[in-house]
Amino acid sequence: MIVTLSALVLLWSFFQAPVTCGAPVRGRTDGCRNNATGILMGCHIHQHRWQKLKMLIFRRRVREFCSGLFSDGKATLVTLAALGSFLSGLVALIPGVAV
């Protein structure tokens, strides 16, 4: 039960949580400020979705993606929810991790 709920919260954080886009935009250091759904997804601009996915694939862009996870209050809250659900699922799956 706990594993299922943890997986659902993790999926919600990745694909449905309301956050800002944060995709790289020319002329802005903080990235796109449009509303987006989920940590991994971009805003309504199709190219921004690909840019965010490329940030995870290319090694030199991972740091930029990770810094965007804590860019504002909404992103920080969603990131912490995802980390907490991952850890609770891990504890539920592997006995002895909580010790």
C-alpha atoms as a printed R data frame, in Angstrom:
   type eleno elety resid chain resno      x      y       z
1  ATOM     1    CA   MET     A     1  0.000  0.000   0.000
2  ATOM     2    CA   ILE     A     2  2.747  2.446   0.962
3  ATOM     3    CA   VAL     A     3  4.744  1.567  -2.143
4  ATOM     4    CA   THR     A     4  1.750  2.244  -4.383
5  ATOM     5    CA   LEU     A     5  1.013  5.593  -2.782
6  ATOM     6    CA   SER     A     6  4.681  6.568  -2.913
7  ATOM     7    CA   ALA     A     7  4.813  5.718  -6.613
8  ATOM     8    CA   LEU     A     8  1.672  7.769  -7.261
9  ATOM     9    CA   VAL     A     9  3.110 10.815  -5.484
10 ATOM    10    CA   LEU     A    10  6.376 10.429  -7.393
11 ATOM    11    CA   LEU     A    11  4.530 10.247 -10.730
12 ATOM    12    CA   TRP     A    12  2.383 13.230  -9.787
13 ATOM    13    CA   SER     A    13  5.512 15.239  -8.935
14 ATOM    14    CA   PHE     A    14  7.197 14.339 -12.216
15 ATOM    15    CA   PHE     A    15  4.243 14.878 -14.566
16 ATOM    16    CA   GLN     A    16  1.338 16.802 -12.970
17 ATOM    17    CA   ALA     A    17  2.470 19.101 -10.136
18 ATOM    18    CA   PRO     A    18  2.044 22.819 -10.854
19 ATOM    19    CA   VAL     A    19  5.519 24.416 -11.187
20 ATOM    20    CA   THR     A    20  7.186 27.022 -13.366
21 ATOM    21    CA   CYS     A    21  8.739 25.861 -16.636
22 ATOM    22    CA   GLY     A    22 12.341 26.978 -16.150
23 ATOM    23    CA   ALA     A    23 13.438 26.007 -19.683
24 ATOM    24    CA   PRO     A    24 16.422 28.016 -20.969
25 ATOM    25    CA   VAL     A    25 15.353 31.174 -22.800
26 ATOM    26    CA   ARG     A    26 17.568 33.653 -24.641
27 ATOM    27    CA   GLY     A    27 18.034 36.857 -22.697
28 ATOM    28    CA   ARG     A    28 16.854 35.478 -19.349
29 ATOM    29    CA   THR     A    29 19.055 33.939 -16.715
30 ATOM    30    CA   ASP     A    30 16.184 32.391 -14.740
31 ATOM    31    CA   GLY     A    31 14.553 30.628 -17.712
32 ATOM    32    CA   CYS     A    32 10.946 30.516 -18.836
33 ATOM    33    CA   ARG     A    33  8.455 31.726 -16.227
34 ATOM    34    CA   ASN     A    34  5.328 30.101 -17.731
35 ATOM    35    CA   ASN     A    35  3.313 27.639 -15.690
36 ATOM    36    CA   ALA     A    36  4.153 23.994 -16.338
37 ATOM    37    CA   THR     A    37  2.879 20.623 -15.193
38 ATOM    38    CA   GLY     A    38  5.428 18.503 -13.396
39 ATOM    39    CA   ILE     A    39  9.155 18.696 -12.765
40 ATOM    40    CA   LEU     A    40 10.041 16.884 -15.988
41 ATOM    41    CA   MET     A    41  7.571 18.595 -18.306
42 ATOM    42    CA   GLY     A    42  7.757 22.069 -19.803
43 ATOM    43    CA   CYS     A    43  5.093 24.667 -20.399
44 ATOM    44    CA   HIS     A    44  2.663 24.954 -23.334
45 ATOM    45    CA   ILE     A    45  5.545 25.709 -25.722
46 ATOM    46    CA   HIS     A    46  6.428 22.390 -27.359
47 ATOM    47    CA   GLN     A    47 10.138 23.196 -27.674
48 ATOM    48    CA   HIS     A    48 10.450 23.790 -23.919
49 ATOM    49    CA   ARG     A    49  9.389 20.213 -23.195
50 ATOM    50    CA   TRP     A    50 12.221 18.909 -25.355
51 ATOM    51    CA   GLN     A    51 14.669 21.351 -23.804
52 ATOM    52    CA   LYS     A    52 13.886 20.105 -20.302
53 ATOM    53    CA   LEU     A    53 14.244 16.468 -21.357
54 ATOM    54    CA   LYS     A    54 17.552 17.269 -23.065
55 ATOM    55    CA   MET     A    55 18.735 18.799 -19.801
56 ATOM    56    CA   LEU     A    56 18.488 15.343 -18.216
57 ATOM    57    CA   ILE     A    57 20.176 13.515 -21.085
58 ATOM    58    CA   PHE     A    58 23.200 15.725 -21.762
59 ATOM    59    CA   ARG     A    59 25.746 15.595 -18.987
60 ATOM    60    CA   ARG     A    60 26.696 19.261 -19.124
61 ATOM    61    CA   ARG     A    61 23.063 20.334 -18.663
62 ATOM    62    CA   VAL     A    62 22.165 18.139 -15.648
63 ATOM    63    CA   ARG     A    63 23.530 20.711 -13.207
64 ATOM    64    CA   GLU     A    64 21.285 23.369 -14.757
65 ATOM    65    CA   PHE     A    65 18.260 21.065 -14.431
66 ATOM    66    CA   CYS     A    66 19.068 20.250 -10.802
67 ATOM    67    CA   SER     A    67 19.470 23.917  -9.883
68 ATOM    68    CA   GLY     A    68 16.000 24.531 -11.312
69 ATOM    69    CA   LEU     A    69 14.509 22.015  -8.898
70 ATOM    70    CA   PHE     A    70 14.965 24.504  -6.052
71 ATOM    71    CA   SER     A    71 14.430 27.726  -8.015
72 ATOM    72    CA   ASP     A    72 11.271 28.902  -6.249
73 ATOM    73    CA   GLY     A    73  8.854 27.834  -3.526
74 ATOM    74    CA   LYS     A    74  6.603 25.690  -5.713
75 ATOM    75    CA   ALA     A    75  9.498 23.816  -7.295
76 ATOM    76    CA   THR     A    76 11.142 23.242  -3.920
77 ATOM    77    CA   LEU     A    77  7.943 21.857  -2.414
78 ATOM    78    CA   VAL     A    78  7.329 19.513  -5.353
79 ATOM    79    CA   THR     A    79 10.967 18.357  -5.336
80 ATOM    80    CA   LEU     A    80 10.846 17.611  -1.610
81 ATOM    81    CA   ALA     A    81  7.561 15.728  -2.063
82 ATOM    82    CA   ALA     A    82  9.140 13.614  -4.796
83 ATOM    83    CA   LEU     A    83 12.220 12.873  -2.689
84 ATOM    84    CA   GLY     A    84 10.102 12.024   0.348
85 ATOM    85    CA   SER     A    85  7.856  9.686  -1.590
86 ATOM    86    CA   PHE     A    86 10.885  7.983  -3.162
87 ATOM    87    CA   LEU     A    87 12.462  7.445   0.259
88 ATOM    88    CA   SER     A    88  9.233  6.170   1.826
89 ATOM    89    CA   GLY     A    89  8.788  3.720  -1.056
90 ATOM    90    CA   LEU     A    90 12.377  2.576  -0.649
91 ATOM    91    CA   VAL     A    91 11.902  2.017   3.071
92 ATOM    92    CA   ALA     A    92  8.681  0.077   2.416
93 ATOM    93    CA   LEU     A    93 10.333 -2.115  -0.227
94 ATOM    94    CA   ILE     A    94 13.615 -2.929   1.488
95 ATOM    95    CA   PRO     A    95 13.333 -4.009   5.126
96 ATOM    96    CA   GLY     A    96 16.154 -2.731   7.301
97 ATOM    97    CA   VAL     A    97 16.715  0.534   5.422
98 ATOM    98    CA   ALA     A    98 14.926  2.529   8.116
99 ATOM    99    CA   VAL     A    99 17.373  1.404  10.810
